Amino acid sequence: MFYMSKYTLMENKILNKKISSGAFKLYFILSSYCFGEKNICFPSQKYLAKKLDKSTRTVQRYTKELRECGLIEIEKGRRGINNYKVMYFKKSIYKNVVNKNKNFSKKNKSNVFCSFPQRSYDFEALEKKLLGWE
């Protein structure tokens, strides 16, 4: 299985949503915690506040904004940690990237600089000539 690391895929639909920049950043962080083909993550509000450099109350406002826009669903989790289901998830994008990367690696790569046919050598005869045995 191919996994991209250090990158987060996001659909262009998200850019067209009328949300604040802080809510967009929160959505981006939540989607980055969804790995592989999963669309659920469960960071605490305190942790998200630390990542955003905001208060937990601001994180609550951003999550409310995202929920009202239909970008996330929130389920109450255990010990005060919510489960965030990221909508418009990257599943389709993820599969497309995986397929493109598989196809790209399967293609016969040809060097454009060196696309001419190579000469064939008789290495034993060359060795004898270089050593002066012939």
CSV table of C-alpha atoms in Angstrom, one decimal:
chain,number,residue,atom,x,y,z
A,1,MET,CA,0.0,0.0,0.0
A,2,PHE,CA,1.3,3.4,-0.9
A,3,TYR,CA,1.0,6.2,1.7
A,4,MET,CA,2.0,9.8,1.2
A,5,SER,CA,3.7,11.3,4.1
A,6,LYS,CA,4.2,14.9,5.0
A,7,TYR,CA,1.4,15.9,2.7
A,8,THR,CA,-2.4,16.5,3.1
A,9,LEU,CA,-4.7,16.1,0.2
A,10,MET,CA,-7.7,18.4,0.0
A,11,GLU,CA,-10.5,18.9,-2.5
A,12,ASN,CA,-10.9,22.2,-4.2
A,13,LYS,CA,-14.6,22.3,-3.0
A,14,ILE,CA,-13.3,23.4,0.4
A,15,LEU,CA,-11.7,26.5,-1.0
A,16,ASN,CA,-15.1,27.7,-2.3
A,17,LYS,CA,-16.8,27.4,1.1
A,18,LYS,CA,-17.5,30.7,2.9
A,19,ILE,CA,-15.6,29.9,6.2
A,20,SER,CA,-13.1,31.9,8.2
A,21,SER,CA,-9.4,31.4,7.8
A,22,GLY,CA,-9.2,29.9,11.3
A,23,ALA,CA,-12.0,27.4,10.6
A,24,PHE,CA,-10.2,26.5,7.3
A,25,LYS,CA,-7.0,25.9,9.2
A,26,LEU,CA,-8.8,23.7,11.7
A,27,TYR,CA,-10.4,21.7,8.9
A,28,PHE,CA,-6.9,21.3,7.4
A,29,ILE,CA,-5.5,20.1,10.7
A,30,LEU,CA,-8.4,17.7,11.2
A,31,SER,CA,-8.0,16.3,7.7
A,32,SER,CA,-4.3,15.9,8.2
A,33,TYR,CA,-5.0,13.6,11.2
A,34,CYS,CA,-7.1,11.3,9.0
A,35,PHE,CA,-4.6,8.9,7.6
A,36,GLY,CA,-4.9,6.4,4.8
A,37,GLU,CA,-8.5,5.9,3.9
A,38,LYS,CA,-9.9,6.9,7.3
A,39,ASN,CA,-12.1,10.0,7.7
A,40,ILE,CA,-12.4,10.0,11.5
A,41,CYS,CA,-9.9,11.6,13.9
A,42,PHE,CA,-10.1,12.3,17.6
A,43,PRO,CA,-7.8,15.1,18.8
A,44,SER,CA,-8.8,16.9,22.0
A,45,GLN,CA,-9.9,20.6,21.9
A,46,LYS,CA,-7.0,21.5,24.1
A,47,TYR,CA,-4.6,19.9,21.6
A,48,LEU,CA,-6.2,21.7,18.7
A,49,ALA,CA,-6.1,25.0,20.5
A,50,LYS,CA,-2.4,24.4,21.1
A,51,LYS,CA,-1.8,23.6,17.4
A,52,LEU,CA,-3.8,26.7,16.3
A,53,ASP,CA,-2.3,28.9,19.0
A,54,LYS,CA,-5.9,29.9,20.1
A,55,SER,CA,-8.1,29.3,23.1
A,56,THR,CA,-10.3,26.2,23.4
A,57,ARG,CA,-13.3,28.5,23.2
A,58,THR,CA,-12.1,29.7,19.7
A,59,VAL,CA,-11.7,26.1,18.7
A,60,GLN,CA,-15.3,25.4,19.7
A,61,ARG,CA,-16.4,28.4,17.6
A,62,TYR,CA,-14.4,27.0,14.6
A,63,THR,CA,-15.8,23.5,15.0
A,64,LYS,CA,-19.4,24.9,15.2
A,65,GLU,CA,-18.7,26.9,12.0
A,66,LEU,CA,-17.4,23.8,10.2
A,67,ARG,CA,-20.3,21.7,11.5
A,68,GLU,CA,-22.8,24.3,10.2
A,69,CYS,CA,-21.2,24.3,6.8
A,70,GLY,CA,-21.4,20.5,6.7
A,71,LEU,CA,-17.6,20.0,6.5
A,72,ILE,CA,-17.4,17.9,9.7
A,73,GLU,CA,-19.6,15.9,12.0
A,74,ILE,CA,-18.9,15.7,15.7
A,75,GLU,CA,-19.7,12.7,17.9
A,76,LYS,CA,-19.2,12.9,21.6
A,77,GLY,CA,-16.4,10.6,22.6
A,78,ARG,CA,-15.1,9.2,25.8
A,79,ARG,CA,-13.3,11.3,28.4
A,80,GLY,CA,-14.3,14.5,26.8
A,81,ILE,CA,-12.5,13.9,23.5
A,82,ASN,CA,-14.8,14.2,20.5
A,83,ASN,CA,-14.7,12.2,17.3
A,84,TYR,CA,-14.5,14.3,14.2
A,85,LYS,CA,-15.8,12.9,11.0
A,86,VAL,CA,-14.3,14.9,8.1
A,87,MET,CA,-16.8,15.2,5.2
A,88,TYR,CA,-15.6,15.9,1.7
A,89,PHE,CA,-12.9,13.5,2.6
A,90,LYS,CA,-9.9,12.8,0.4
A,91,LYS,CA,-10.9,9.2,-0.3
A,92,SER,CA,-11.4,9.7,-4.0
A,93,ILE,CA,-8.4,12.0,-4.2
A,94,TYR,CA,-6.4,9.5,-2.2
A,95,LYS,CA,-7.3,6.6,-4.5
A,96,ASN,CA,-6.5,8.7,-7.6
A,97,VAL,CA,-3.1,9.6,-6.3
A,98,VAL,CA,-2.3,6.0,-5.4
A,99,ASN,CA,-3.3,4.8,-8.9
A,100,LYS,CA,-1.3,7.6,-10.6
A,101,ASN,CA,1.7,6.8,-8.5
A,102,LYS,CA,1.4,3.1,-9.3
A,103,ASN,CA,1.0,3.8,-13.0
A,104,PHE,CA,3.9,6.2,-13.0
A,105,SER,CA,6.2,3.7,-11.4
A,106,LYS,CA,5.2,1.0,-13.9
A,107,LYS,CA,5.9,3.1,-17.0
A,108,ASN,CA,9.1,2.4,-18.8
A,109,LYS,CA,11.2,5.3,-18.1
A,110,SER,CA,13.4,6.4,-20.9
A,111,ASN,CA,16.2,8.9,-20.7
A,112,VAL,CA,15.6,11.6,-23.2
A,113,PHE,CA,19.2,12.6,-23.2
A,114,CYS,CA,20.4,9.1,-24.0
A,115,SER,CA,17.6,7.8,-26.3
A,116,PHE,CA,19.9,6.6,-29.1
A,117,PRO,CA,20.8,2.9,-29.4
A,118,GLN,CA,23.9,1.8,-27.5
A,119,ARG,CA,26.9,0.1,-29.0
A,120,SER,CA,27.5,-3.5,-28.2
A,121,TYR,CA,31.0,-4.4,-27.1
A,122,ASP,CA,33.0,-7.6,-26.9
A,123,PHE,CA,34.6,-6.9,-23.5
A,124,GLU,CA,37.0,-9.9,-23.6
A,125,ALA,CA,38.5,-8.7,-26.9
A,126,LEU,CA,38.8,-5.1,-25.5
A,127,GLU,CA,40.5,-6.4,-22.3
A,128,LYS,CA,43.0,-8.4,-24.3
A,129,LYS,CA,43.8,-5.3,-26.5
A,130,LEU,CA,44.2,-3.1,-23.5
A,131,LEU,CA,46.5,-5.6,-21.7
A,132,GLY,CA,48.5,-6.0,-24.9
A,133,TRP,CA,47.8,-9.7,-25.2
A,134,GLU,CA,46.7,-9.4,-28.8
